[in-house]
CSV table of C-alpha atoms and ligand atoms in Angstrom, one decimal:
chain,number,residue,atom,x,y,z
C,1,UNK,CA,4.5,-14.5,9.8
C,2,UNK,CA,6.6,-14.7,7.4
C,3,UNK,CA,9.1,-12.8,9.3
C,4,UNK,CA,11.3,-10.0,8.5
C,5,UNK,CA,11.8,-10.7,5.6
C,6,UNK,CA,13.5,-7.5,3.4
C,7,UNK,CA,15.5,-7.3,0.6
C,8,UNK,CA,19.1,-6.1,0.6
C,9,UNK,CA,18.7,-3.6,-1.9
C,10,UNK,CA,15.4,-1.1,-1.4
C,11,UNK,CA,12.8,-2.2,-3.1
C,12,UNK,CA,11.2,-1.2,-6.8
C,13,UNK,CA,8.1,-0.7,-5.5
C,14,UNK,CA,6.2,-1.8,-2.1
C,15,UNK,CA,3.0,-1.6,-0.7
C,16,UNK,CA,0.6,-2.1,2.8
C,17,UNK,CA,-2.5,-2.9,2.6
C,18,UNK,CA,-5.3,-3.7,4.9
C,19,UNK,CA,-7.9,-5.9,5.3
C,20,UNK,CA,-11.6,-3.4,6.0
C,21,UNK,CA,-13.2,-7.4,6.6
C,22,UNK,CA,-10.7,-8.4,9.7
C,23,UNK,CA,-8.3,-5.3,10.1
C,24,UNK,CA,-5.2,-7.3,9.4
C,25,UNK,CA,-2.6,-6.0,7.5
C,26,UNK,CA,-0.1,-7.3,4.7
C,27,UNK,CA,2.9,-5.5,3.3
C,28,UNK,CA,4.0,-6.1,0.0
C,29,UNK,CA,7.9,-5.9,-1.4
C,30,UNK,CA,8.9,-6.4,-5.1
C,31,UNK,CA,12.0,-5.9,-7.6
C,32,UNK,CA,11.4,-5.3,-11.3
C,33,UNK,CA,13.3,-5.8,-14.2
C,34,UNK,CA,13.4,-2.7,-15.9
C,35,UNK,CA,13.8,-3.8,-19.5
C,36,UNK,CA,11.7,-6.8,-19.4
C,37,UNK,CA,9.2,-5.8,-16.9
C,38,UNK,CA,9.3,-8.9,-15.2
C,39,UNK,CA,8.6,-10.1,-11.5
C,40,UNK,CA,12.7,-10.9,-10.1
C,41,UNK,CA,11.9,-11.1,-6.9
C,42,UNK,CA,8.2,-11.1,-4.6
C,43,UNK,CA,8.6,-10.9,-0.7
C,44,UNK,CA,5.3,-10.7,1.9
C,45,UNK,CA,5.1,-9.5,5.0
C,46,UNK,CA,1.9,-10.8,6.4
C,47,UNK,CA,0.6,-9.4,10.0
C,48,UNK,CA,-2.5,-11.3,9.1
C,49,UNK,CA,-3.6,-14.8,10.2
C,50,UNK,CA,-3.0,-18.1,9.1
C,51,UNK,CA,-4.5,-17.8,5.8
C,52,UNK,CA,-3.2,-15.2,4.8
C,53,UNK,CA,0.4,-16.1,5.2
C,54,UNK,CA,-0.4,-19.3,3.1
C,55,UNK,CA,-2.2,-17.5,0.4
C,56,UNK,CA,0.5,-14.9,0.7
C,57,UNK,CA,4.1,-17.2,-0.2
C,58,UNK,CA,1.0,-19.0,-3.2
C,59,UNK,CA,1.1,-15.4,-4.6
C,60,UNK,CA,5.0,-14.7,-4.2
C,61,UNK,CA,6.2,-18.2,-6.0
C,62,UNK,CA,3.2,-18.0,-8.3
C,63,UNK,CA,3.9,-13.4,-9.5
C,64,UNK,CA,8.4,-14.4,-8.8
C,65,UNK,CA,9.1,-14.8,-13.1
C,66,UNK,CA,5.8,-13.5,-14.7
C,67,UNK,CA,5.6,-9.7,-15.9
C,68,UNK,CA,4.1,-7.1,-13.7
C,69,UNK,CA,0.6,-7.3,-16.7
C,70,UNK,CA,0.3,-11.0,-16.0
C,71,UNK,CA,1.1,-10.4,-12.2
C,72,UNK,CA,-1.6,-8.3,-11.5
C,73,UNK,CA,-3.9,-11.1,-13.4
C,74,UNK,CA,-3.2,-13.6,-10.8
C,75,UNK,CA,-6.8,-13.4,-8.6
C,76,UNK,CA,-7.9,-14.7,-5.5
C,77,UNK,CA,-9.5,-17.3,-6.8
C,78,UNK,CA,-6.5,-19.3,-7.8
C,79,UNK,CA,-4.4,-18.4,-4.8
C,80,UNK,CA,-7.0,-19.7,-3.1
C,81,UNK,CA,-7.2,-22.9,-5.2
C,82,UNK,CA,-3.5,-23.7,-5.7
C,83,UNK,CA,-4.0,-23.9,-1.6
C,84,UNK,CA,-6.9,-26.8,-2.3
C,85,UNK,CA,-9.9,-24.1,-1.1
C,86,UNK,CA,-10.6,-21.7,1.6
C,87,UNK,CA,-13.1,-21.6,3.5
C,88,UNK,CA,-16.0,-18.6,2.8
C,89,UNK,CA,-14.7,-16.9,5.7
C,90,UNK,CA,-11.4,-16.7,4.9
C,91,UNK,CA,-11.9,-15.3,1.4
C,92,UNK,CA,-11.2,-11.9,2.7
C,93,UNK,CA,-7.5,-13.6,3.4
C,94,UNK,CA,-6.8,-14.2,0.2
C,95,UNK,CA,-8.2,-10.8,-1.3
C,96,UNK,CA,-5.9,-8.9,1.1
C,97,UNK,CA,-2.6,-11.1,-0.3
C,98,UNK,CA,-4.0,-10.3,-4.2
C,99,UNK,CA,-4.5,-6.5,-3.1
C,100,UNK,CA,-1.0,-6.2,-1.8
C,101,UNK,CA,0.8,-7.8,-5.1
C,102,UNK,CA,-1.5,-5.3,-7.2
C,103,UNK,CA,-0.5,-2.1,-5.0
C,104,UNK,CA,3.1,-2.8,-4.4
C,105,UNK,CA,2.9,-3.4,-8.7
C,106,UNK,CA,0.9,-0.3,-8.7
C,107,UNK,CA,3.4,1.5,-6.8
C,108,UNK,CA,6.2,0.4,-8.8
C,109,UNK,CA,4.2,1.8,-12.0
C,110,UNK,CA,3.6,5.4,-10.1
C,111,UNK,CA,7.0,5.4,-9.4
C,112,UNK,CA,8.5,4.8,-13.4
C,113,UNK,CA,6.1,6.5,-15.1
C,114,UNK,CA,3.6,4.3,-16.6
C,115,UNK,CA,0.0,4.7,-15.2
C,116,UNK,CA,-1.3,5.0,-18.1
C,117,UNK,CA,-5.0,6.2,-16.4
C,118,UNK,CA,-4.4,9.4,-15.2
C,119,UNK,CA,-7.5,9.8,-12.7
C,120,UNK,CA,-6.8,13.4,-10.9
C,121,UNK,CA,-6.3,13.6,-7.5
C,122,UNK,CA,-9.1,14.9,-5.2
C,123,UNK,CA,-9.8,14.8,-1.9
C,124,UNK,CA,-11.3,11.0,-2.3
C,125,UNK,CA,-7.8,9.8,-3.8
C,126,UNK,CA,-5.7,11.0,-1.1
C,127,UNK,CA,-8.6,9.8,1.9
C,128,UNK,CA,-8.5,6.2,0.3
C,129,UNK,CA,-4.5,5.7,0.1
C,130,UNK,CA,-4.6,7.2,4.0
C,131,UNK,CA,-6.2,4.6,4.8
C,132,UNK,CA,-2.9,2.6,4.2
C,133,UNK,CA,-1.6,4.9,6.6
C,134,UNK,CA,-1.1,3.0,10.3
C,135,UNK,CA,-2.2,5.3,13.3
C,136,UNK,CA,0.6,3.7,15.6
C,137,UNK,CA,-1.6,4.3,18.6
C,138,UNK,CA,-3.6,1.7,18.1
C,139,UNK,CA,-2.8,-0.2,14.8
C,140,UNK,CA,-5.4,0.8,13.0
C,141,UNK,CA,-5.6,3.2,9.9
C,142,UNK,CA,-5.4,7.1,10.2
C,143,UNK,CA,-9.0,7.3,8.4
C,144,UNK,CA,-10.7,5.1,10.9
C,145,UNK,CA,-9.0,6.5,13.5
C,146,UNK,CA,-9.8,9.8,12.7
C,147,UNK,CA,-7.2,11.4,13.4
C,148,UNK,CA,-7.3,12.8,9.8
C,149,UNK,CA,-8.7,16.1,10.3
C,150,UNK,CA,-8.8,17.7,7.0
C,151,UNK,CA,-7.1,17.1,3.5
C,152,UNK,CA,-7.7,19.8,0.9
C,153,UNK,CA,-6.1,19.1,-2.9
C,154,UNK,CA,-5.2,22.4,-4.7
C,155,UNK,CA,-3.2,22.6,-7.9
C,156,UNK,CA,-0.9,20.0,-7.4
C,157,UNK,CA,-0.7,21.2,-3.7
C,158,UNK,CA,-2.2,18.1,-1.0
C,159,UNK,CA,-2.4,19.4,2.0
C,160,UNK,CA,-3.0,16.9,5.4
C,161,UNK,CA,-4.4,18.1,9.0
C,162,UNK,CA,-3.5,15.8,11.4
C,163,UNK,CA,-5.3,15.7,14.9
C,164,UNK,CA,-2.3,15.4,17.1
C,165,UNK,CA,0.1,17.6,18.4
C,166,UNK,CA,3.6,18.7,16.2
C,167,UNK,CA,5.8,17.2,19.1
C,168,UNK,CA,3.8,13.7,19.9
C,169,UNK,CA,6.4,10.6,19.7
C,170,UNK,CA,4.5,9.5,15.9
C,171,UNK,CA,4.2,12.7,14.4
C,172,UNK,CA,7.4,12.8,13.0
C,173,UNK,CA,6.6,8.8,11.7
C,174,UNK,CA,3.0,9.7,10.2
C,175,UNK,CA,3.7,12.6,8.5
C,176,UNK,CA,6.5,10.5,6.8
C,177,UNK,CA,4.1,7.8,5.7
C,178,UNK,CA,1.4,10.0,4.8
C,179,UNK,CA,4.2,12.2,2.5
C,180,UNK,CA,5.1,8.4,1.0
C,181,UNK,CA,1.9,7.2,-0.1
C,182,UNK,CA,0.7,10.6,-1.8
C,183,UNK,CA,3.8,12.0,-3.1
C,184,UNK,CA,3.7,9.3,-6.1
C,185,UNK,CA,0.3,10.3,-7.3
C,186,UNK,CA,1.4,11.9,-10.9
C,187,UNK,CA,-0.2,15.3,-10.1
C,188,UNK,CA,0.8,15.7,-6.8
C,189,UNK,CA,3.9,18.4,-6.6
C,190,UNK,CA,4.0,18.9,-2.8
C,191,UNK,CA,2.9,17.0,0.0
C,192,UNK,CA,2.0,19.4,3.0
C,193,UNK,CA,1.9,18.1,7.1
C,194,UNK,CA,0.3,19.6,9.0
C,195,UNK,CA,-0.3,18.8,13.0
C,196,UNK,CA,-3.5,20.4,15.2
C,197,UNK,CA,-0.7,22.0,17.8
G,1,FES,FE1,-7.3,-11.2,8.8
G,1,FES,FE2,-7.1,-13.4,7.5
G,1,FES,S1,-8.8,-12.7,9.3
G,1,FES,S2,-6.5,-11.3,6.9
């Protein structure tokens, strides 16, 4: 993998995306100039395969110095072409890298009130977000491993019930991840995470 590349200061936007095709994950961290909305730095951590690492580093290079709007248009085809082409079986590896970059940009936009289409938060939206929260017990996401027992969205309040005892060793970390993924949603005011015991 790209190694533990981290910003010394907190990133302005970040994402963790998983591939439904292979179960691999990427994390992307971005720095954005608040005036010009230019990506001043992009870091990419891959927990995926060699093709994913390669497209991730190409995308990092392509995105740096671009505005958020320009960077959003980088496609997995462009990344794969820049690498001299990937075999069809490996297309999802570059799709994953592009999804990671786009999600980090979306995270920045949410945090800075730049989101224009304001889709109301529903159970579906929350469930989608929780697909990006890892279940540390298995290395897969919470939704797929059926740890999410219940999701309720009502008047700006999101309630998530996790099927683990509250004193489980990973409970605090999972709770923090859930809050981190759902709190930035524009119409969410409160996130409550409950455990089953
Ligand atoms: Fe999973 Fe390439 S096989 S990212």
